Short mmCIF file of C-alpha atoms in Angstrom, two decimals:
data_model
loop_
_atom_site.label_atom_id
_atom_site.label_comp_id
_atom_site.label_asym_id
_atom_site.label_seq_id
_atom_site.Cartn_x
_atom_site.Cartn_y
_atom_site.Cartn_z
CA UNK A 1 282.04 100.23 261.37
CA UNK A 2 279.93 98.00 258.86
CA UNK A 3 277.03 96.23 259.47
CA UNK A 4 278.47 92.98 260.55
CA UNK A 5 280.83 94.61 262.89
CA UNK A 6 279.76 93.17 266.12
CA UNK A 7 280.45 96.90 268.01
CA UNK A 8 277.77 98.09 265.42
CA UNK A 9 274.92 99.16 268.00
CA UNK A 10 271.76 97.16 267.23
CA UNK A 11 270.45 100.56 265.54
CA UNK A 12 272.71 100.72 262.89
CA UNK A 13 271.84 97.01 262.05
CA UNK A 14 268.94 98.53 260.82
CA UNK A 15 268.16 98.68 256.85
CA UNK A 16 269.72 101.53 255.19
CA UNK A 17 266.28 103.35 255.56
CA UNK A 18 262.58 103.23 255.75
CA UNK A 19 262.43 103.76 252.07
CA UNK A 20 265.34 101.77 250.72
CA UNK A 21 265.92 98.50 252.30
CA UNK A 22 263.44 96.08 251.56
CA UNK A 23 264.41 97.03 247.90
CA UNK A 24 264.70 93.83 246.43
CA UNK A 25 262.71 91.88 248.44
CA UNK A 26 260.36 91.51 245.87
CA UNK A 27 257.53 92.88 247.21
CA UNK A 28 254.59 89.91 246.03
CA UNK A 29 257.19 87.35 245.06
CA UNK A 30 256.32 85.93 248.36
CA UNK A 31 252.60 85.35 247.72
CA UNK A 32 253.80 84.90 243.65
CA UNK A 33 255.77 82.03 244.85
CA UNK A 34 252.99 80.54 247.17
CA UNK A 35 255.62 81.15 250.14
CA UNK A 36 255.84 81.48 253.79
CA UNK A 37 257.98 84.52 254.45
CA UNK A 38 260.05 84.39 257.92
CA UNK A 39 257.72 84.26 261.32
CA UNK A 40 255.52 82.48 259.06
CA UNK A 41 253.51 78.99 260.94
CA UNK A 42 255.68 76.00 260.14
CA UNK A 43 254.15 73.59 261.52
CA UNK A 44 251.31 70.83 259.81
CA UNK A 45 249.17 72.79 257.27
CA UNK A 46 246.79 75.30 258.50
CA UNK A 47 243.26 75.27 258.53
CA UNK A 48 242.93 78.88 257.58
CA UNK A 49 245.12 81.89 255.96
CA UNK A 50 245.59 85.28 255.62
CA UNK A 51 247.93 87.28 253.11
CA UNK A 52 249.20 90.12 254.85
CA UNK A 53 250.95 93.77 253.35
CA UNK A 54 252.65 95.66 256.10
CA UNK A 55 255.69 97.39 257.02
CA UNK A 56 258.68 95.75 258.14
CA UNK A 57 258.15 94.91 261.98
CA UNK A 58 254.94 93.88 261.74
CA UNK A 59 256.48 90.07 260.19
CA UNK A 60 258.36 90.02 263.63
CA UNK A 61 258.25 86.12 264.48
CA UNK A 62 256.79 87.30 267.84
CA UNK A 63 254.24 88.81 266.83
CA UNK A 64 252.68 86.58 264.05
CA UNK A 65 253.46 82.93 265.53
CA UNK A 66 251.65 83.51 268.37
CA UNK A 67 248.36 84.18 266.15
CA UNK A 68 248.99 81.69 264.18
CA UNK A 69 249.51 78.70 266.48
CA UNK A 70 246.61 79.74 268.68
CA UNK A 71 244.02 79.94 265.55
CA UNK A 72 245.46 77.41 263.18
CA UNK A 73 246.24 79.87 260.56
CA UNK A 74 249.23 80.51 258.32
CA UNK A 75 249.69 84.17 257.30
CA UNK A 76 251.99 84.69 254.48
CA UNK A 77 252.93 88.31 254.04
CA UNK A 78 254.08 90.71 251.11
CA UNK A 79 256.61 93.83 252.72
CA UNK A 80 255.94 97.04 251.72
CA UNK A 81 258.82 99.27 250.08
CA UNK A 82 256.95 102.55 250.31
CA UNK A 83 253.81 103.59 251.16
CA UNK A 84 252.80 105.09 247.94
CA UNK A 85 253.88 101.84 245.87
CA UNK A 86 252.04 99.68 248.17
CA UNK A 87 248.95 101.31 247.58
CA UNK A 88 249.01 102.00 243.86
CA UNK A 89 249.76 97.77 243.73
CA UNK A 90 246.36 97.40 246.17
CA UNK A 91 244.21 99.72 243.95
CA UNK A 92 245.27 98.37 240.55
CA UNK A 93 243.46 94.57 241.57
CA UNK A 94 245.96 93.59 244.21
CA UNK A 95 243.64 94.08 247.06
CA UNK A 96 242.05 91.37 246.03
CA UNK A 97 244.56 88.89 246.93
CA UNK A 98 245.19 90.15 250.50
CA UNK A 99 243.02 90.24 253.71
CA UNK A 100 245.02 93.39 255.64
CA UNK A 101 247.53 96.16 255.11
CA UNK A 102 249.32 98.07 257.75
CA UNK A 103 251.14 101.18 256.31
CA UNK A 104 251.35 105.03 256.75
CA UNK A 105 248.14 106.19 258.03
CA UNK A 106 247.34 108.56 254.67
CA UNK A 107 247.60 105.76 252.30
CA UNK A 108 245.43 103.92 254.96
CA UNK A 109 243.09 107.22 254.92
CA UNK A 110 242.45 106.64 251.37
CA UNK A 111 241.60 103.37 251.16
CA UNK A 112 238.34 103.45 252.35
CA UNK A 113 237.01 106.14 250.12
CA UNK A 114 238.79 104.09 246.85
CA UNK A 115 237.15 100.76 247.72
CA UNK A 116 240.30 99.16 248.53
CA UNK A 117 239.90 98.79 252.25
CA UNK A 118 236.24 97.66 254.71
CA UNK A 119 235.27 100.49 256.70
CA UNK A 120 235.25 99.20 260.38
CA UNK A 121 232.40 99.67 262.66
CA UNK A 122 233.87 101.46 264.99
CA UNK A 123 231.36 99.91 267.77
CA UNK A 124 232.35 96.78 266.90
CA UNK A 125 236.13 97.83 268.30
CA UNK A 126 234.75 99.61 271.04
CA UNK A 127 237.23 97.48 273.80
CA UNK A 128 240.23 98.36 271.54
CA UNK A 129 239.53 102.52 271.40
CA UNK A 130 238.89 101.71 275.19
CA UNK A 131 242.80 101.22 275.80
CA UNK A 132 244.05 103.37 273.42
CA UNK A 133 245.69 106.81 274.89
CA UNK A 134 242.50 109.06 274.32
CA UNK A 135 244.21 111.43 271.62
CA UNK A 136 243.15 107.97 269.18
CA UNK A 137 240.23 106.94 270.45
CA UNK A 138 236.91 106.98 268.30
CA UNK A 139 236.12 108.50 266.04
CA UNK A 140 239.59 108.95 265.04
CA UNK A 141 239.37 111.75 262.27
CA UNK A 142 242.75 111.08 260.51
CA UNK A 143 241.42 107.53 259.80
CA UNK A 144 237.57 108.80 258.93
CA UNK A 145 235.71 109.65 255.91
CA UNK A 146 231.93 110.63 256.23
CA UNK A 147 231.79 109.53 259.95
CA UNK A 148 233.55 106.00 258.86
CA UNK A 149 237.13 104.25 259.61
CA UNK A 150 239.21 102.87 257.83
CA UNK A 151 241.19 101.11 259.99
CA UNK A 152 243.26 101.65 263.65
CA UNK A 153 245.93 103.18 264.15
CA UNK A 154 248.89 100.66 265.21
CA UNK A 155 252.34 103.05 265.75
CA UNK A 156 253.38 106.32 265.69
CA UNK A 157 256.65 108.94 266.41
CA UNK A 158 257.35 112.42 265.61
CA UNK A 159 259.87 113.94 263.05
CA UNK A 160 261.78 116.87 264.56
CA UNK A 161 265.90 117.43 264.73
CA UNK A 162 267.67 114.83 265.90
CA UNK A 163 270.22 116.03 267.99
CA UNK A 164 273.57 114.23 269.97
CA UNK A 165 273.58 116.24 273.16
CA UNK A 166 277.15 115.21 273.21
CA UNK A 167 277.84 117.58 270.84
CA UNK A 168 275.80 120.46 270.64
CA UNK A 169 272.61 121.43 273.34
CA UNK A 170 269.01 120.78 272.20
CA UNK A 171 268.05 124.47 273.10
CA UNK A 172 270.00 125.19 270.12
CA UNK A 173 267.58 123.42 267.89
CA UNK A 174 264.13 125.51 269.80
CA UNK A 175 264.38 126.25 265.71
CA UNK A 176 265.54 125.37 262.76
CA UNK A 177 268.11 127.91 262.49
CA UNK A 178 271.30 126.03 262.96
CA UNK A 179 270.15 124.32 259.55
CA UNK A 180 271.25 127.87 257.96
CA UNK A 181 273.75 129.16 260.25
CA UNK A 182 277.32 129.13 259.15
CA UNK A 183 278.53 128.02 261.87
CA UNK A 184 277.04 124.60 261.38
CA UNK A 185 278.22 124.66 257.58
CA UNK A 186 278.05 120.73 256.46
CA UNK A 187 277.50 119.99 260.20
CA UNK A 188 273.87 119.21 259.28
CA UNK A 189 272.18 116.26 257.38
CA UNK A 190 269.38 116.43 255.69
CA UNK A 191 267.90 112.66 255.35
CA UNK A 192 267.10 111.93 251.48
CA UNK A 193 263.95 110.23 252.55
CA UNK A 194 260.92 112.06 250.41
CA UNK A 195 258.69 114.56 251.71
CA UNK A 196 260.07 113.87 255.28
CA UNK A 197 262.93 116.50 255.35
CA UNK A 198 261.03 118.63 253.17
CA UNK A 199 258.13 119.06 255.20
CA UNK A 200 259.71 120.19 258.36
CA UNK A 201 261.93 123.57 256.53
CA UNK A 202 258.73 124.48 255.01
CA UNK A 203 257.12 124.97 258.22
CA UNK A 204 259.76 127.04 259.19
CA UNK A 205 259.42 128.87 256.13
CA UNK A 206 256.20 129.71 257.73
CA UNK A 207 254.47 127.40 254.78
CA UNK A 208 251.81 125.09 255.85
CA UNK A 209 252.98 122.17 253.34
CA UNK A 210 249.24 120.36 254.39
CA UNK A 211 247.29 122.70 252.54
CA UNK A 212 247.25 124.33 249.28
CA UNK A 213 250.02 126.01 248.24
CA UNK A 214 250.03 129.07 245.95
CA UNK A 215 253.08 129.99 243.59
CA UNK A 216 254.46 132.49 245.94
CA UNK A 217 254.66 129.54 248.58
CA UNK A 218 256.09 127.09 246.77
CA UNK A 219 258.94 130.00 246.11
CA UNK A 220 259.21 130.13 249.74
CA UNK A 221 259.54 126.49 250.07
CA UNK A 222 262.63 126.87 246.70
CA UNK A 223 264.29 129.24 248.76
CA UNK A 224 264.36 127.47 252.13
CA UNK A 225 265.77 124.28 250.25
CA UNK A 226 268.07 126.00 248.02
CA UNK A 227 269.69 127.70 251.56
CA UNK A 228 269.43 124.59 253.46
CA UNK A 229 271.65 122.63 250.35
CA UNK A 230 274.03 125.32 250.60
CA UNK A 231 275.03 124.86 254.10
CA UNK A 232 275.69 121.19 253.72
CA UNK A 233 277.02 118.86 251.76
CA UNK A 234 275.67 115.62 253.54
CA UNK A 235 272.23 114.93 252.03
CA UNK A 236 272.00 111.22 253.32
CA UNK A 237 269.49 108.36 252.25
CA UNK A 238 271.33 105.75 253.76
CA UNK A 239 270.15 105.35 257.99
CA UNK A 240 272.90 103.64 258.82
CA UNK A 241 275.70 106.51 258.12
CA UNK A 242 273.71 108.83 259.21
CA UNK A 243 273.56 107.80 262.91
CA UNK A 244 276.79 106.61 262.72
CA UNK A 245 278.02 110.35 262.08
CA UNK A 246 275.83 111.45 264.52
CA UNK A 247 277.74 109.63 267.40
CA UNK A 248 280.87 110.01 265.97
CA UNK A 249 280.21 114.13 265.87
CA UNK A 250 280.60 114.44 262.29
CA UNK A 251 276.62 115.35 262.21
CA UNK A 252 275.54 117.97 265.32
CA UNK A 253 271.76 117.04 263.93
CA UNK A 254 269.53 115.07 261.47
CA UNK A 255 266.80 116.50 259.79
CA UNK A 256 263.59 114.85 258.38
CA UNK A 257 264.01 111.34 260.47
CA UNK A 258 263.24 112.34 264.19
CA UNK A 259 261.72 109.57 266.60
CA UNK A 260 262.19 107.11 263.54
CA UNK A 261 265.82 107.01 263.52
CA UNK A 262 266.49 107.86 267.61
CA UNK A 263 264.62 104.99 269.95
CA UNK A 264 266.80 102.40 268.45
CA UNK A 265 269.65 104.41 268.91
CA UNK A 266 268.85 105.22 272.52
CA UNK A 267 267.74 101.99 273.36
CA UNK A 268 271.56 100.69 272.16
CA UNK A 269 272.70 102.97 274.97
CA UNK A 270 273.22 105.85 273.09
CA UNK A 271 270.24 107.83 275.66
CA UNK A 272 272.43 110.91 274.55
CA UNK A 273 270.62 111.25 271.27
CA UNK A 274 267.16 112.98 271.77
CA UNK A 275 264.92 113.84 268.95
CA UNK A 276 262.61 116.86 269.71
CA UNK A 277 260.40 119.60 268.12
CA UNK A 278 260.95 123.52 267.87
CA UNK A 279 259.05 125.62 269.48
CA UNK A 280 256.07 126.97 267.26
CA UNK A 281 257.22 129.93 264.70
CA UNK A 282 254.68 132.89 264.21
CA UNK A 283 251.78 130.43 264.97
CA UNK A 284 253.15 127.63 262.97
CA UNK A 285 253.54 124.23 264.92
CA UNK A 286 257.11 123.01 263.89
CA UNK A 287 256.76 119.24 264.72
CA UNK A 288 255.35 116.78 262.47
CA UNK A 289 253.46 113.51 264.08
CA UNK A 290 253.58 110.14 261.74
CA UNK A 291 251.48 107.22 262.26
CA UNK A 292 250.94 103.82 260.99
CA UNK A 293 247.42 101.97 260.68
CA UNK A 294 246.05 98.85 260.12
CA UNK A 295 243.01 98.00 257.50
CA UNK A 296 241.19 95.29 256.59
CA UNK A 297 240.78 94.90 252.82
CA UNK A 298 237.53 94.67 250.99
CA UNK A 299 238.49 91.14 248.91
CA UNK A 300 235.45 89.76 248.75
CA UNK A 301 236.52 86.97 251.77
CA UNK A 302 234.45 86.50 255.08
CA UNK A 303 236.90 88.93 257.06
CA UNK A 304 236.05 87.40 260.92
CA UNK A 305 239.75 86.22 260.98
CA UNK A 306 241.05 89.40 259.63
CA UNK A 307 239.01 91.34 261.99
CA UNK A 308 240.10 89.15 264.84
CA UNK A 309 244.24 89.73 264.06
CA UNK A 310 243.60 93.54 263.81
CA UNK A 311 242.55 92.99 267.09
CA UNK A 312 245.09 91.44 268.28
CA UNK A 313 247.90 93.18 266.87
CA UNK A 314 246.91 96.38 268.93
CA UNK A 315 246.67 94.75 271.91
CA UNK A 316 248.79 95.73 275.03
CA UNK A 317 251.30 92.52 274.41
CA UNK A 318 251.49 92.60 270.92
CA UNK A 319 251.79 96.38 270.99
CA UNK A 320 254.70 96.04 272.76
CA UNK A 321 256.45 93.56 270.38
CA UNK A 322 255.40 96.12 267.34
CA UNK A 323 256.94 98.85 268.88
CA UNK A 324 260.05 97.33 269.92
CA UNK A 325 261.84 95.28 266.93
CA UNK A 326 265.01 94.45 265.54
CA UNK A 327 265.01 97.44 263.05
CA UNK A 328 263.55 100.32 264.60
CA UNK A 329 261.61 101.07 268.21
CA UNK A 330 258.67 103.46 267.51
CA UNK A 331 255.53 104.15 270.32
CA UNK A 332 252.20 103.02 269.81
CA UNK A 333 248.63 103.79 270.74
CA UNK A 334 247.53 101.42 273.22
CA UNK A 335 247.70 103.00 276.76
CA UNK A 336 247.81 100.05 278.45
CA UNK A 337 250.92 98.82 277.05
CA UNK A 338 252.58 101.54 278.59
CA UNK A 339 252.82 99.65 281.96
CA UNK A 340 254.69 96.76 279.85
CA UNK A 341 257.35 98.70 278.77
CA UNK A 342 260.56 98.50 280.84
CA UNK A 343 262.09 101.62 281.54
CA UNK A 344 265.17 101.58 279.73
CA UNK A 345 262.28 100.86 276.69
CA UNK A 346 260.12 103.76 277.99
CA UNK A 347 263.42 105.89 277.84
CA UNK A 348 264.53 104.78 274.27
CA UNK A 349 260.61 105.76 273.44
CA UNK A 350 261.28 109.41 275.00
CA UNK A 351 257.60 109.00 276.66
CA UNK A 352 258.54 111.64 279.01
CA UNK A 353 258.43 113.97 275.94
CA UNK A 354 255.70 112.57 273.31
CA UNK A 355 252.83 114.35 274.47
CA UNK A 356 254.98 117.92 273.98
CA UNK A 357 255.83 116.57 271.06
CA UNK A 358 252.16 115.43 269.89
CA UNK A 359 250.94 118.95 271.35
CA UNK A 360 253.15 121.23 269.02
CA UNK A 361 253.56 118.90 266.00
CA UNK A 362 251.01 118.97 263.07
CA UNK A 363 248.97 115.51 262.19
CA UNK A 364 250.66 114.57 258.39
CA UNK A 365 248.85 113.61 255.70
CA UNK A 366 249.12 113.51 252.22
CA UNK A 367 250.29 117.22 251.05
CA UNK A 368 248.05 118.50 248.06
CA UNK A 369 251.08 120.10 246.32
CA UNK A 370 253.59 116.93 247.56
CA UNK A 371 254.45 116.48 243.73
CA UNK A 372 255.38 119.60 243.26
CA UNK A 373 257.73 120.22 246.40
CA UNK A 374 259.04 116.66 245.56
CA UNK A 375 260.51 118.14 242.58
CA UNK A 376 261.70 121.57 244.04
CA UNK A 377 263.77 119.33 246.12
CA UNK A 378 265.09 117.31 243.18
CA UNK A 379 265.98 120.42 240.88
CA UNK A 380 267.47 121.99 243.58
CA UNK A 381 269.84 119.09 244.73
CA UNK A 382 270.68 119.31 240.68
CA UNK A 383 271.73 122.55 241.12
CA UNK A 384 273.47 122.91 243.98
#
């Protein structure tokens, strides 16, 4: 099964993986160029513009025609790679040259405090917070600093094992255990996507990997990789083959991609294919909650329009449309959007689950000792 093969389910369409496939793209050749990337207004010159970094998804045709036929606007936008890069391109002048980001919610975090981004008035969004589920309402603390925000948050999902119930049952995966069991030797894969698969085996190495971490926990965190590498072979970066040997039976479970890399998959058909969280270990929440946000950026330009599309985006109908695209299906924060869904769309989004999942997950956000567990993991795949 390739990519063009017509029995490929719409999931496995998707780019080889968050990290990897706009690789190439040229992130800024777009606005270098003076272009108008797809979904951009093609129509007679606009009155107005915006330059716009975000994640794939939020480019969807749907989404940004709409916005710009009603205001006369054309919004040409730059596609992030990875979070991280984005953000060091913003803070080294870049910001300048664009009027909004939308990207992982700690690189959003840290915005504010580095000048890059406006911190909102919270007040001044009081109707958006208003049909937001109330776990995001203001004042959102993930997106404060000193009592400020730094923008709203626009999707989230949890990461957890991913798990084809055809295969194997999802009590089995209450823990992380099967990832060490013998029994499930090279039955596992661990997705080669950054901290993501990291962060989950160090919680059930009972290591918090959001705070500081001492010597003797980073061992811990060595340890848990080094066993976790020797029960598998398949450490995967690529999406694509990873789902596809999840249906196929090759993989009993993913690790490090959970609600990412299983609404698409489910909303294909595939409603088999659940991605959950373990039950909490000595104390320790096992589940790990991602979000997106959206911020205006501090360029110097009158920001009403900007301001105005940040509004819009996390509307009910446009919510919708963001959380249901061509690459990936993720949920998002506006309550009232709920009642838009369909329910084979409220199915792929497991909503019967996300609030257990939300409940016994911790909130991530950037790791103080991330650089050093990054390369644990690299050594480690060396040596294995």
């Amino acid at each position: 099964m390739t990519k063009d093969d017509p029995n490929t389910p719409n999931a496995m369409k998707s780019p080889l993986s968050r990290r990897t496939v706009l690789k190439g793209m040229g992130a800024g050749a777009a606005l270098a160029a003076g272009g108008v990337l797809p979904g951009a207004f093609q129509g007679a010159r606009a009155a107005q513009s915006l330059n716009y970094m975000c994640w794939e998804g939020y480019n969807a045709p749907a989404i940004l025609d709409p916005f710009q036929k009603a205001n006369d606007v054309q919004i040409s936008v730059d596609l992030i790679t990875d979070s991280a890069g984005g953000f060091a391109k913003l803070a080294a002048g870049a910001y300048r040259a664009f009027d909004l980001v939308s990207s992982d919610s700690p690189w959003i975090a840290r915005m504010g405090p580095a000048g890059i981004d406006r911190f909102i008035d919270d007040a001044e969004f009081a109707d958006q917070y208003a049909e937001f589920y109330p776990q995001f309402r203001a004042p959102f603390a993930p997106l404060q600093y000193e009592g400020k925000a730094t923008g709203l948050p626009t999707r989230w999902g949890w990461v957890g094992p991913t798990v084809n119930t055809k295969f194997d049952k999802l009590e089995t995966w209450s823990s992380y255990a099967p990832v060490f069991d013998p029994a499930y030797r090279d039955k596992i894969c661990l997705l080669d996507w950054g901290d993501w698969p990291i962060m989950p085996l160090a919680l059930y190495a009972g290591v918090n990997p959001y705070k500081e971490l001492d010597k003797n926990e980073l061992d811990e965190v060595r340890k848990v990789l080094r066993a976790a590498f020797k029960n598998t072979r398949a450490i995967v970066g690529d999406l694509a083959i990873a789902q596809k040997g999840l249906l196929d039976g090759s993989f009993r479970c993913l690790i490090g991609g959970g609600s990412y890399c299983t609404s698409s998959l489910r909303l294909a058909g595939h409603d088999y294919v659940q991605s959950i969280v373990p039950e909490p270990r000595n104390g320790l929440k096992q589940g790990i909650i991602w979000m997106e946000a959206t911020g205006l950026l501090d360029n110097g330009n009158d920001p009403t329009l900007a301001k105005k599309f940040l509004k819009y985006i996390v509307s009910p109908d446009v919510a919708v449309k963001l959380a249901i695209t061509e690459a990936t299906c993720n949920l998002v924060p506006n309550q009232k959007a709920e009642a838009l869904f369909t329910p084979e769309q409220k199915s792929a989004l497991q909503m019967d689950y996300m609030w257990h999942a939300w409940d016994n997950s911790l909130f991530h956000t950037i790791a103080p000792n991330i650089d050093d567990m990054l390369a644990i993991w690299q050594e480690e795949l060396a040596a294995r």
